[in-house]
mmCIF file of C-alpha atoms in Angstrom:
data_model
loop_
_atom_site.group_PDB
_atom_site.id
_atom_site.type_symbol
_atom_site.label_atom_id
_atom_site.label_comp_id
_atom_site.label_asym_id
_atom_site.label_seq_id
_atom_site.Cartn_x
_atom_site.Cartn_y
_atom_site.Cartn_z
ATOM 1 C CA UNK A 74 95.932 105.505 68.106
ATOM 2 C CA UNK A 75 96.364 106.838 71.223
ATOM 3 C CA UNK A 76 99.616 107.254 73.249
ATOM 4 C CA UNK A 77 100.291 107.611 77.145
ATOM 5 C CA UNK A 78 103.157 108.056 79.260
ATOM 6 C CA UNK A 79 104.298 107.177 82.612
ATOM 7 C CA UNK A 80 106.550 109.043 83.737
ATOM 8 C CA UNK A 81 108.208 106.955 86.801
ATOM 9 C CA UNK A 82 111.030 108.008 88.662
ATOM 10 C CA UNK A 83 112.906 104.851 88.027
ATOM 11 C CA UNK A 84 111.276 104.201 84.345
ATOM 12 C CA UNK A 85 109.717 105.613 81.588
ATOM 13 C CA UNK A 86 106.909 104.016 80.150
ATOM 14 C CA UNK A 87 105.084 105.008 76.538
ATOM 15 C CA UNK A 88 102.289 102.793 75.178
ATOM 16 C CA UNK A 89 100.366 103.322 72.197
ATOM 17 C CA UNK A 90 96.595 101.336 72.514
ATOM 18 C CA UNK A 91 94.374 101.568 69.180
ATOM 19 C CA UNK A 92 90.710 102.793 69.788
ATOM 20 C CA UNK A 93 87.281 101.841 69.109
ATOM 21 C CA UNK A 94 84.429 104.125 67.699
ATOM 22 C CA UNK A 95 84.085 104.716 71.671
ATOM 23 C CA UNK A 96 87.224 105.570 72.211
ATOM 24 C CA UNK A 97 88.278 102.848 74.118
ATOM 25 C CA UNK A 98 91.479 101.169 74.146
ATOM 26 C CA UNK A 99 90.638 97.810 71.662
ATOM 27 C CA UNK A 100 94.407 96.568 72.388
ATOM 28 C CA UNK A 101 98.076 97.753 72.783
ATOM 29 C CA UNK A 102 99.690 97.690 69.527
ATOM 30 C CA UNK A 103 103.587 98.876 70.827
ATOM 31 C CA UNK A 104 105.421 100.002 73.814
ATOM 32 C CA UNK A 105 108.514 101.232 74.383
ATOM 33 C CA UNK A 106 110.951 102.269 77.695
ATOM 34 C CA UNK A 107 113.728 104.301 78.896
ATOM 35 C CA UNK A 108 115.924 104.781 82.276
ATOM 36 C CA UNK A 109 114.101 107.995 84.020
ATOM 37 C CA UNK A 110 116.049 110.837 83.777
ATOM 38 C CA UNK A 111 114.831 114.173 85.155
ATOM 39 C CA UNK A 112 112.225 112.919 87.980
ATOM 40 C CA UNK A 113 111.515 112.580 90.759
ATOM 41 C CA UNK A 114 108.277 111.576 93.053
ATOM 42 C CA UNK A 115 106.645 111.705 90.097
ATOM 43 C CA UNK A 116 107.519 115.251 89.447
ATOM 44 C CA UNK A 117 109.403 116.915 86.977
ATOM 45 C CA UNK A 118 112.564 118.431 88.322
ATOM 46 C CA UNK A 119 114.906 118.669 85.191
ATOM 47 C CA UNK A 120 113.028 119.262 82.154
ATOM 48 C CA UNK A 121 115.441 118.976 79.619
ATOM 49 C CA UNK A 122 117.242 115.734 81.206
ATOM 50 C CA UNK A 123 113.800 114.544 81.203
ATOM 51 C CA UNK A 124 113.139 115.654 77.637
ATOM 52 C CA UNK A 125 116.395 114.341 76.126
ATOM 53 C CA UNK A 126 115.132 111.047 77.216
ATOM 54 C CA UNK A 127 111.752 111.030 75.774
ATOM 55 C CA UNK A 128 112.025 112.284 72.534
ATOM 56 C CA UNK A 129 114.123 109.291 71.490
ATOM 57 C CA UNK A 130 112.056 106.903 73.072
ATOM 58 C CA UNK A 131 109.018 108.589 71.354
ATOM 59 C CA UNK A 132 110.863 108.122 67.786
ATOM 60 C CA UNK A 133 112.007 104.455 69.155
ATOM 61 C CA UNK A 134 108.042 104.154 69.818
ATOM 62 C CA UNK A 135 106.869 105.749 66.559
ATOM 63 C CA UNK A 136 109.249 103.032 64.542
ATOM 64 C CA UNK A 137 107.399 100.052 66.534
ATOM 65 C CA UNK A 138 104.208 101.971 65.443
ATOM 66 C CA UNK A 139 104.979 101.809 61.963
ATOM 67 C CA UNK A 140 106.479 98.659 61.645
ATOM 68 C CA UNK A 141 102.973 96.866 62.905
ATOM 69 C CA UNK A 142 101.073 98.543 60.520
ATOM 70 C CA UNK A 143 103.365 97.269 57.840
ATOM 71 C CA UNK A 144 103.534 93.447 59.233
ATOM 72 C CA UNK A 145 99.932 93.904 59.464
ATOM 73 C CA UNK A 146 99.323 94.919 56.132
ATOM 74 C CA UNK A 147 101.863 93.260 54.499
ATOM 75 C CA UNK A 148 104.500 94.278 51.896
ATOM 76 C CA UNK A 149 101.891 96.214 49.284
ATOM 77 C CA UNK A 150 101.857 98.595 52.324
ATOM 78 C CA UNK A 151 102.976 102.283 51.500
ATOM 79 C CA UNK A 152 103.373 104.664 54.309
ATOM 80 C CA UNK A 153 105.143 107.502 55.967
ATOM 81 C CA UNK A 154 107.196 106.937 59.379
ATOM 82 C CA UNK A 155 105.183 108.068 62.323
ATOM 83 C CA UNK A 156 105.326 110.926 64.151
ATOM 84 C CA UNK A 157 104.021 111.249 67.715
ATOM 85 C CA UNK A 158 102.665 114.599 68.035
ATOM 86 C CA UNK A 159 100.338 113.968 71.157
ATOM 87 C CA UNK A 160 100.703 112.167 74.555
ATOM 88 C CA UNK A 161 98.455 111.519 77.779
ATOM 89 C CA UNK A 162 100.124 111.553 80.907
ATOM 90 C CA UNK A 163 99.417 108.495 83.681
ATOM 91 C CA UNK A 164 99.311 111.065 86.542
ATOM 92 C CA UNK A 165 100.898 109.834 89.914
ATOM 93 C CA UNK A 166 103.017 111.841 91.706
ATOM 94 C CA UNK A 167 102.750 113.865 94.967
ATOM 95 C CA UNK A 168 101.088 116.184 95.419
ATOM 96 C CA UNK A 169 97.776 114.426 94.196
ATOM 97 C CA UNK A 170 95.032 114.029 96.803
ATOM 98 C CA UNK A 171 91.598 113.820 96.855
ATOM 99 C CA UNK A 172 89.265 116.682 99.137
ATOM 100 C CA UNK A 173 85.749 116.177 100.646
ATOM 101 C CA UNK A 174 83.664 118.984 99.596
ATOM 102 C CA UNK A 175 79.585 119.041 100.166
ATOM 103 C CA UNK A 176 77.532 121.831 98.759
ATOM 104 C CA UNK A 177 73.873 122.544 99.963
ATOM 105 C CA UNK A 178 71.070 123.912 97.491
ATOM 106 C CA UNK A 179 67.682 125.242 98.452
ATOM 107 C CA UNK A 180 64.820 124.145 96.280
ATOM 108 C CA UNK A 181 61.564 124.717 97.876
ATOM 109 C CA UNK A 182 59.562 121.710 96.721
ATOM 110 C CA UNK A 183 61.042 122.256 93.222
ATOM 111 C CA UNK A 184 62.343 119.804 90.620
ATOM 112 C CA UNK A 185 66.119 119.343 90.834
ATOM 113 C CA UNK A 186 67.471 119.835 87.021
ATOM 114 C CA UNK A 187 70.991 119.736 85.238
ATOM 115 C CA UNK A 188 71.424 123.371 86.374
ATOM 116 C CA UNK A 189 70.946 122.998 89.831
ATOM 117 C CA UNK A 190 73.890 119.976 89.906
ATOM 118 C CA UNK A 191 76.045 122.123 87.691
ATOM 119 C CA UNK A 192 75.856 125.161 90.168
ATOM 120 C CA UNK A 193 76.669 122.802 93.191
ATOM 121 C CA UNK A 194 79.572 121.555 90.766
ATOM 122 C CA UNK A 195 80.683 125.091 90.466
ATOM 123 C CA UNK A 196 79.925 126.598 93.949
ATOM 124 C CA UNK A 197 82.723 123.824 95.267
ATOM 125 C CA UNK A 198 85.013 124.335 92.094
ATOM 126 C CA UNK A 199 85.390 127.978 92.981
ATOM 127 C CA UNK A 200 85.748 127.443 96.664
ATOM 128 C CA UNK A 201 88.574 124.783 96.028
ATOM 129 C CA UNK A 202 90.118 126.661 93.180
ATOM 130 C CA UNK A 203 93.534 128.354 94.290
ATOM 131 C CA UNK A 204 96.364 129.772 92.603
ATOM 132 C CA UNK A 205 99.013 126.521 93.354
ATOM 133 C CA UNK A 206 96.778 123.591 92.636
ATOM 134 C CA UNK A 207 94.701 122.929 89.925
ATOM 135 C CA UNK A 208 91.373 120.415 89.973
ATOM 136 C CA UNK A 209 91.990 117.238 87.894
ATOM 137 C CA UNK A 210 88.547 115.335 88.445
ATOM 138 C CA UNK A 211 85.214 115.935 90.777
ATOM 139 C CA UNK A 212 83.999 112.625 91.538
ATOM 140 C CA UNK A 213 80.357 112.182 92.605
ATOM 141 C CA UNK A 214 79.934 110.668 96.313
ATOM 142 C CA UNK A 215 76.499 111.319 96.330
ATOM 143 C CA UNK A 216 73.600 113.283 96.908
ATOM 144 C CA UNK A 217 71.176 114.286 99.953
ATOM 145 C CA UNK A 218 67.537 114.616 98.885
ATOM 146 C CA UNK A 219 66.108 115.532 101.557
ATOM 147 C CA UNK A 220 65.994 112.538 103.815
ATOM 148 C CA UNK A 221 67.267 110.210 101.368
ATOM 149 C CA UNK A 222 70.966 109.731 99.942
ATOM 150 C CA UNK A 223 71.140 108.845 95.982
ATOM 151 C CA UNK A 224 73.851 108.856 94.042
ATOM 152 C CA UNK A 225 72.342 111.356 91.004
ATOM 153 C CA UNK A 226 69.764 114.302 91.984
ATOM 154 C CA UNK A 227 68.340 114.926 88.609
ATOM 155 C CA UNK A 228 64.643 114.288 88.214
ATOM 156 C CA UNK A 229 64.046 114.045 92.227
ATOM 157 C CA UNK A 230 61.561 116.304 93.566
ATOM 158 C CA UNK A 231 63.013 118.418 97.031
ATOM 159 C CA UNK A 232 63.455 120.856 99.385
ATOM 160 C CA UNK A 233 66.938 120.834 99.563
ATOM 161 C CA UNK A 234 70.009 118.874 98.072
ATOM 162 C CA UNK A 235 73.405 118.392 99.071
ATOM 163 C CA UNK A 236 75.768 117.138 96.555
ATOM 164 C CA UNK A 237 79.096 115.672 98.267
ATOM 165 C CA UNK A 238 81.908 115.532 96.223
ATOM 166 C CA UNK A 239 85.798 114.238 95.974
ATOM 167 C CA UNK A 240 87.593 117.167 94.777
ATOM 168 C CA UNK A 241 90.643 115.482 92.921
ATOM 169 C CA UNK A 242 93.546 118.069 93.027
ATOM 170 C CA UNK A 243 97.248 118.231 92.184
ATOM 171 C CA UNK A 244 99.948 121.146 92.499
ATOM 172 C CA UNK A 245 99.800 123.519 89.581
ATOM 173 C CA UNK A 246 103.632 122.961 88.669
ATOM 174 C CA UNK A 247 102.875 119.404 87.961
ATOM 175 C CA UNK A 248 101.011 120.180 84.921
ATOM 176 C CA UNK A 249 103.457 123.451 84.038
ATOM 177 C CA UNK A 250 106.390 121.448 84.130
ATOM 178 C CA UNK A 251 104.735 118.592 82.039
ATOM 179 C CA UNK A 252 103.840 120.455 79.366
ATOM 180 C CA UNK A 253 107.631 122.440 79.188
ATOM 181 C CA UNK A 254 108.753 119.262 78.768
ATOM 182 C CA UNK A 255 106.288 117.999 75.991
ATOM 183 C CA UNK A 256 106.838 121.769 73.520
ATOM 184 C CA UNK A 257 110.617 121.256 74.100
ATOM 185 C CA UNK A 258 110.182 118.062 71.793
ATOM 186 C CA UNK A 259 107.580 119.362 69.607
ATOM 187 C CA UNK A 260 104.752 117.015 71.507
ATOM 188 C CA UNK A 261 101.477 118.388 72.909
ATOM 189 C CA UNK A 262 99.764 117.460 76.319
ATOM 190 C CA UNK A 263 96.173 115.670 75.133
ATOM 191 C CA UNK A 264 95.132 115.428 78.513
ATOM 192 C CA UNK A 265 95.670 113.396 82.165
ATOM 193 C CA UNK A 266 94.785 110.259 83.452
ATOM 194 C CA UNK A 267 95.027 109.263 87.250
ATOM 195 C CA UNK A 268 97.520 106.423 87.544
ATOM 196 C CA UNK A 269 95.271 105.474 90.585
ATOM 197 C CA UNK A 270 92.271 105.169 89.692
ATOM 198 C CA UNK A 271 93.802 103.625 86.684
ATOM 199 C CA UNK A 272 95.500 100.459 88.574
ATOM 200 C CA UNK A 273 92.030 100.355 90.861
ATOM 201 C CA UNK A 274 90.367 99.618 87.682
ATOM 202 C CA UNK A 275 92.519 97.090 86.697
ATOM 203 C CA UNK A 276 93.074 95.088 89.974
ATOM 204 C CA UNK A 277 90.083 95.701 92.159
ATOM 205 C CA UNK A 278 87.103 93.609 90.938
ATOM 206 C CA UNK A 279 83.194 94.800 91.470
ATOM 207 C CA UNK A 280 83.330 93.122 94.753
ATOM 208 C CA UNK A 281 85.722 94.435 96.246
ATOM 209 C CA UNK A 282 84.567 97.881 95.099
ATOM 210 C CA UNK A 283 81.502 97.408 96.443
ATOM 211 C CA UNK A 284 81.911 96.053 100.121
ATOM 212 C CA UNK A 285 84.995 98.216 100.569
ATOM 213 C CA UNK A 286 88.628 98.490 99.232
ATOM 214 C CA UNK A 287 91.834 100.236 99.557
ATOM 215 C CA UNK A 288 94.813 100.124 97.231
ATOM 216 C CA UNK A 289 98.019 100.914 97.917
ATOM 217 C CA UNK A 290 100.663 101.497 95.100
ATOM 218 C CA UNK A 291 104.131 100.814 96.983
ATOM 219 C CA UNK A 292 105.960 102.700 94.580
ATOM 220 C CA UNK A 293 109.905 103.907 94.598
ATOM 221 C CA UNK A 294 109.220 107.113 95.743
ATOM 222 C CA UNK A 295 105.816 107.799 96.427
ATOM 223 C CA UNK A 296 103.193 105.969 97.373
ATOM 224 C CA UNK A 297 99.340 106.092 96.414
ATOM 225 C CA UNK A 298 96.255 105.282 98.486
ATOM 226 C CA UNK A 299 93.023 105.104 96.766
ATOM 227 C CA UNK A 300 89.592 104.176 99.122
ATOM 228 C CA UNK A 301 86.205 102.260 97.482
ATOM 229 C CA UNK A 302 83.406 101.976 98.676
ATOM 230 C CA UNK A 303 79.854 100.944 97.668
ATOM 231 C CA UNK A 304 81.422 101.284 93.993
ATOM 232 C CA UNK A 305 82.443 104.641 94.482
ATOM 233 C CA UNK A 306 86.436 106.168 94.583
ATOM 234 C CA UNK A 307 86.187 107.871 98.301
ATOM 235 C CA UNK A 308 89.498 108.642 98.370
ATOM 236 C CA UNK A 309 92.782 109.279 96.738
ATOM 237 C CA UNK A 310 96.179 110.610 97.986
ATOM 238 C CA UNK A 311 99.698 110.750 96.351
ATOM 239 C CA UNK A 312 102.482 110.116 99.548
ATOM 240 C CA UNK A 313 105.996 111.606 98.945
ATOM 241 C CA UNK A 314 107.284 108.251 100.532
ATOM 242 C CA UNK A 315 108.421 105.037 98.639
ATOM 243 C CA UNK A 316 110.647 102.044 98.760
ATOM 244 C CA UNK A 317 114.007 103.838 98.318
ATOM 245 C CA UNK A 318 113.865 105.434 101.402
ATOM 246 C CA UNK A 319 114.060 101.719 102.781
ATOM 247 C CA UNK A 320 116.964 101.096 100.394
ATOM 248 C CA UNK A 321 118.471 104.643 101.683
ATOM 249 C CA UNK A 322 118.277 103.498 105.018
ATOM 250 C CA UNK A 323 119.860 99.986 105.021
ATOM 251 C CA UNK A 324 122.807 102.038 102.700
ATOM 252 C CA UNK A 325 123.258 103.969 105.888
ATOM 253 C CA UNK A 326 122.944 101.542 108.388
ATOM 254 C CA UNK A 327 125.455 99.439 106.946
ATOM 255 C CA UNK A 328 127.426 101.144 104.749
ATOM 256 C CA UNK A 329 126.318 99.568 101.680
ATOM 257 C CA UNK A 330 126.325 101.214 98.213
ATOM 258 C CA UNK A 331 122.727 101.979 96.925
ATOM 259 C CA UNK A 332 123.277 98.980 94.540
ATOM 260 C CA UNK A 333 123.750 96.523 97.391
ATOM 261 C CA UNK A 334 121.946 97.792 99.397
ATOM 262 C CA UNK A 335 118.886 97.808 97.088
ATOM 263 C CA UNK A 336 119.933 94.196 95.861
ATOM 264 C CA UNK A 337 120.019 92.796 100.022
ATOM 265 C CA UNK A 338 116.477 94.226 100.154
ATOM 266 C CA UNK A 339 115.071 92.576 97.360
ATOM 267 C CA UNK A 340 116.626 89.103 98.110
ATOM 268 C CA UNK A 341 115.933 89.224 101.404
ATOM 269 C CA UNK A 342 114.400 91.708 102.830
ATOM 270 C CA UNK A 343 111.509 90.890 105.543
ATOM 271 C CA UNK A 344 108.462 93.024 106.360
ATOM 272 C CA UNK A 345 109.327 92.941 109.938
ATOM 273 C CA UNK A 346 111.544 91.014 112.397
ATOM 274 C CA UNK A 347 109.364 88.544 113.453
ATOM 275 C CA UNK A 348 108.431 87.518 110.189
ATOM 276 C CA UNK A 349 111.686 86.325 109.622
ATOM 277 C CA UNK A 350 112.024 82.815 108.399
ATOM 278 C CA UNK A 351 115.761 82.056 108.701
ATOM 279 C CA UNK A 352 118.171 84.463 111.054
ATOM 280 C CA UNK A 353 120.873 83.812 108.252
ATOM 281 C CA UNK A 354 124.044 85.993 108.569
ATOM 282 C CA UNK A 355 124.446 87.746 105.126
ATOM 283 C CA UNK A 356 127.946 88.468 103.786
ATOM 284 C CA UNK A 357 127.995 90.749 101.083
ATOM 285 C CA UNK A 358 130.305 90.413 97.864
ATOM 286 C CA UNK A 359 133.819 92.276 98.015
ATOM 287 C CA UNK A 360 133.290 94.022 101.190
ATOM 288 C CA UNK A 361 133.600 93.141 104.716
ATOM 289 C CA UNK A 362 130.099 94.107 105.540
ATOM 290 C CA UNK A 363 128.117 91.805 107.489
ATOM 291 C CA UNK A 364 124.170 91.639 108.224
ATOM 292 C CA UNK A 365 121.819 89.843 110.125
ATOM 293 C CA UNK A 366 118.734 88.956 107.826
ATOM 294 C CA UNK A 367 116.486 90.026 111.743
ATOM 295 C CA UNK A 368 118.727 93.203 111.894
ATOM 296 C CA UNK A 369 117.901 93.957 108.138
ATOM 297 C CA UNK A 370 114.224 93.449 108.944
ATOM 298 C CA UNK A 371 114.252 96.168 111.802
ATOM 299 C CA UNK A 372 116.074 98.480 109.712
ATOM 300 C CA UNK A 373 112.994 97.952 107.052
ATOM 301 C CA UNK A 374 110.076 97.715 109.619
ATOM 302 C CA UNK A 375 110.992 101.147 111.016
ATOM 303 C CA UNK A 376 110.607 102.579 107.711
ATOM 304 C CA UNK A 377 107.654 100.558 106.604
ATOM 305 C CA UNK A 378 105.726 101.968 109.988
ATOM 306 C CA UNK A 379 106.243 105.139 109.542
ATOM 307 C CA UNK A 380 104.785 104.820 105.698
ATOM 308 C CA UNK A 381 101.631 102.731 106.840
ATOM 309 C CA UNK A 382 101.026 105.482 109.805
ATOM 310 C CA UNK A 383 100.834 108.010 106.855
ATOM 311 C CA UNK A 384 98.358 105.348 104.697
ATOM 312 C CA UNK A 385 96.424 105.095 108.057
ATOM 313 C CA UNK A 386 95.855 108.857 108.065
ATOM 314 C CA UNK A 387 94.853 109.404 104.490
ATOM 315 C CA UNK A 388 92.232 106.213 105.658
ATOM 316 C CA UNK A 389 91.037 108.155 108.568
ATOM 317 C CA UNK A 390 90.040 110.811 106.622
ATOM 318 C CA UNK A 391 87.008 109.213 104.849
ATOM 319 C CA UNK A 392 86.582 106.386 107.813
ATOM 320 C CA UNK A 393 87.574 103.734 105.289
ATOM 321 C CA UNK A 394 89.217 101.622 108.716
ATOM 322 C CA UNK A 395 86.115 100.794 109.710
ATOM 323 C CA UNK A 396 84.506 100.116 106.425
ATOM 324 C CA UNK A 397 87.277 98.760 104.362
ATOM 325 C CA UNK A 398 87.175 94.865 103.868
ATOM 326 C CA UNK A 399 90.326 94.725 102.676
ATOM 327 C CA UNK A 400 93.560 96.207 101.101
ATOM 328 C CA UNK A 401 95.112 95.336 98.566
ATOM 329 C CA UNK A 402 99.235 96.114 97.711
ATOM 330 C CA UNK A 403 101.358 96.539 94.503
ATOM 331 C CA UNK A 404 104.326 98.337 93.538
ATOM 332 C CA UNK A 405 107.842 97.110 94.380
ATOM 333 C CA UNK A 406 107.517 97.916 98.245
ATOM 334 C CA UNK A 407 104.665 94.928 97.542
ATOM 335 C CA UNK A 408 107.174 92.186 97.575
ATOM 336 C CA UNK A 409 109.018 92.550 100.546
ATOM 337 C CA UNK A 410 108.970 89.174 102.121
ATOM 338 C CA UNK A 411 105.884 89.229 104.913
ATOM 339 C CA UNK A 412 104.828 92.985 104.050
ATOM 340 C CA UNK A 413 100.990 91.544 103.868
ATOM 341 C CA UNK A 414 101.176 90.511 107.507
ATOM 342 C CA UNK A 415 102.894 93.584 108.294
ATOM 343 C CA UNK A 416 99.955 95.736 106.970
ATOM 344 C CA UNK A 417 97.265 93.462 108.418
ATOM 345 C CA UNK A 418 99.118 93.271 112.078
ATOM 346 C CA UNK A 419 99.298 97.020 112.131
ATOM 347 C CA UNK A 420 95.694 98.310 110.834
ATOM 348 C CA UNK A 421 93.991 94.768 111.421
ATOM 349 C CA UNK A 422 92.638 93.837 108.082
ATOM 350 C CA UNK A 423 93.419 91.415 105.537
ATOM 351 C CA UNK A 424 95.908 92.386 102.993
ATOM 352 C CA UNK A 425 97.216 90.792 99.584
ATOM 353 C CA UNK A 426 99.508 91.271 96.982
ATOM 354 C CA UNK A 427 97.232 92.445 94.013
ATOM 355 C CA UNK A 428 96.633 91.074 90.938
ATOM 356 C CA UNK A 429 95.188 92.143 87.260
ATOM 357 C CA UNK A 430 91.808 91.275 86.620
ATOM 358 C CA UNK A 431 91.380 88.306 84.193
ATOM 359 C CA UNK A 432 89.845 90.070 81.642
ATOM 360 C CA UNK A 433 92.583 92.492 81.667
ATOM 361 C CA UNK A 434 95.180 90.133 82.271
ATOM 362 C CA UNK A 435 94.062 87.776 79.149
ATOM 363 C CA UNK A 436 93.381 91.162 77.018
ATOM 364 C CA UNK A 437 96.819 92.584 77.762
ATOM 365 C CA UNK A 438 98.724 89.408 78.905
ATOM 366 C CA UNK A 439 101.245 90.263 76.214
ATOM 367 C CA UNK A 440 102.004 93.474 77.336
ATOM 368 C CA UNK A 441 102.723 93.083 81.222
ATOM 369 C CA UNK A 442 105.047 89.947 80.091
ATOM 370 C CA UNK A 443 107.184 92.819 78.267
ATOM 371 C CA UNK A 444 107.393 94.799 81.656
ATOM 372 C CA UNK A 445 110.103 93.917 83.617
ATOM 373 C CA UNK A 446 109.345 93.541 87.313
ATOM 374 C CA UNK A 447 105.859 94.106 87.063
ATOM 375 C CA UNK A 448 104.728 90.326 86.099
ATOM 376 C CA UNK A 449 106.263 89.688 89.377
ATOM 377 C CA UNK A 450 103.620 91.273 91.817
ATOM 378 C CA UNK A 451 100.939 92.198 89.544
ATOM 379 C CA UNK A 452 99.655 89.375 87.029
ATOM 380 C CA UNK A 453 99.042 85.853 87.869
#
C-alpha cells in the first residue's frame, strides 16, 4: 500500500492506492481530507500548523485503511490498527519549472554506449546543480546523431551526439520544509511525484500528446503549464498566480468579504465582458453592495490576462504556440463562465475544459465522486 499527499493550499488530500508486483497503483482502497492549514502556493510556510493538520488526518486515513481490510476479509480477520509511517508527495507548487539543457559528446566514428548517455546526463546535472534548487526529474527530449534526431542514442554508431534534455527543478526549501513537516509526526518522505505530469497523464490522451498539447492547472494559487509534443513532456512551469487573486480583486473592487466575493465569482463570474450572457444587476445578501455581472467580468478579465500573458511566456520558451494543437484547462479558475473562449481569443487556439481519461475515469470513478469540486470540471 502506498500513500500520497497533496498538499493544496485550500485542501489536503491523502490517498492510499494498493500495488501490483510492478508497483503500480491496482486501485484506491481509502482517502481521506482536511482544511489546509500551513500553505501556501504550494509551499510550506508554517510547519507545525501544517503538521497539526496532517497527523490526524493520517490516523483518520490509517482507520479507513484498516477497516477495508477487515470488511474485506471478514470478521475471522485479526489485525493491528495501521500506522502510516511513509508518504509521497504530489509536487506542485512554485517554484517548479522545467530548463532546456543540450549537451554535446565527441565520438569519432565510435559506438555510443550507456556511459556515454550517462556522462551527458551528468555533464548537464552538474552545470544545473546549485545550492537553492534541487533537480527533481531529467526528461529525455532527444538526441542528435549526427544528422539525424532519435529519441535514445544507445547502439547508434557517430561522430558526435547531442543529448537535449528538460531539466525538471524546484527550490531546495520545498523539499526541506516537506520533510520538517513529515519527522515532526513521526512520517518519512518516500519520494516526489510531479502533480503535472501527473494530471497530463490522466487527462491528455495519446493524441493529443502526440500532435501537440498544453495543460493548464488553474489552481487557487498557482498555476501549472505543462507542453507535449510528439509524446514527449517539453515543458513544465509552476506560476505563483491562481484564482484567488481574482477573488482578491473583486473583494477590493467592491468591498465584498472574501466569502462573497469568492461566492459572486463562482455563480457568476464571466471570462471576459463580452462573453457575458445576461448584464443582470447583482445585489448581494445583507449589504448594500451592488454589481454589474459586465463590471464583474472586467474586474476578472484584467486578472485572467495578466495570468495567460505569463502561460504565453512559459509557451514561448519551447515554441509550443506554434506547435500546440490545443490546450486544455482544469482547476477551479477552469470554470469561470466563457474562460475557454477567453484563452482561445487571446493565444488563438482551441481550448477545453479537461476531462479524465475513460480508463481512468471508469478505474477510479469512485474516487473523484468523493472529491468535492473536482467532478465538476474534471470527469465526465
Amino acid at each position: 500500500i502506498a500513500v500520497v499527499l497533496d498538499l493544496g493550499t485550500t485542501k489536503l488530500r491523502a490517498v492510499a492506492a494498493l500495488l501490483d508486483e510492478n508497483k503500480k497503483v491496482s486501485r484506491i482502497i481509502a482517502t481521506e481530507e482536511a482544511d489546509s492549514k500551513g500553505i501556501k502556493h504550494g509551499r510550506v510556510v508554517n510547519y507545525v500548523e501544517l503538521a497539526g493538520v496532517l497527523n490526524p488526518m493520517l490516523k483518520r486515513l490509517g482507520n479507513r485503511i484498516y477497516n477495508k481490510m477487515k470488511d474485506s476479509i471478514g470478521e475471522s480477520f485479526i489485525g493491528t490498527p495501521v500506522e502510516i509511517k511513509k508518504v509521497y508527495i504530489a509536487l506542485g507548487g512554485k517554484g517548479i519549472q522545467g530548463k532546456a539543457q543540450e549537451e554535446p559528446y565527441r565520438l569519432n566514428d565510435q559506438y555510443v554506449d550507456l556511459p556515454v548517455v550517462q556522462k551527458i546526463q551528468e555533464n548537464i546535472r552538474q552545470r544545473v546543480q546549485n545550492d537553492k534548487e534541487v533537480i527533481l526529474d531529467l526528461v529525455n527530449q532527444g538526441y542528435n546523431v549526427d544528422d539525424d534526431i532519435r529519441m535514445e542514442a544507445v547502439g547508434s554508431r557517430a561522430n558526435n551526439v547531442i543529448g537535449r534534455f528538460c531539466v525538471v527543478t524546484a527550490e531546495k526549501g520545498i523539499q526541506e520544509d516537506i520533510t520538517k513537516t513529515l519527522e515532526t509526526i513521526g512520517v518519512k518522505l518516500e519520494g516526489f511525484t510531479l502533480l503535472p505530469f501527473a494530471l497530463a497523464e490522466v487527462m491528455l490522451s495519446d493524441a493529443d500528446k502526440e500532435v501537440g498539447a498544453t495543460l493548464i492547472d488553474l489552481g487557487a494559487s498557482s498555476t501549472s503549464v505543462t507542453v507535449y509534443r510528439d509524446n514527449v513532456r517539453r515543458h513544465v512551469r509552476v506560476l505563483p498566480l491562481g484564482s484567488k487573486l481574482i477573488t482578491k480583486d473583486i473583494k477590493n473592487v467592491c468591498g465584498l468579504t472574501t466569502e462573497d466575493a469568492e461566492k459572486l465569482k463562482k455563480k457568476y463570474g464571466y471570462a471576459y465582458p463580452g462573453g457575458v450572457e445576461e448584464d443582470n444587476i447583482l445585489r448581494i445578501p445583507n449589504s448594500d453592495v451592488k454589481v454589474v455581472v459586465s463590471e464583474l467580468a472586467a474586474i476578472i478579465e484584467a486578472r485572467l490576462e495578466e495570468l495567460i500573458a505569463y502561460v504565453l511566456g512559459e509557451m514561448n520558451k519551447v515554441q509550443a504556440l506554434s506547435s500546440t494543437r490545443k490546450i486544455i484547462l482544469t482547476g477551479n479558475g477552469a470554470r469561470l463562465k466563457k474562460v475557454c473562449e477567453k484563452f482561445t481569443n487571446e493565444l488563438g487556439l482551441d481550448t477545453e475544459v479537461g476531462k479524465i481519461k475513460d480508463s481512468y475515469y471508469e478505474k477510479y470513478s469512485p474516487y473523484f465522486a468523493t472529491m468535492d469540486g473536482v467532478n465538476g470540471n474534471m470527469s465526465k
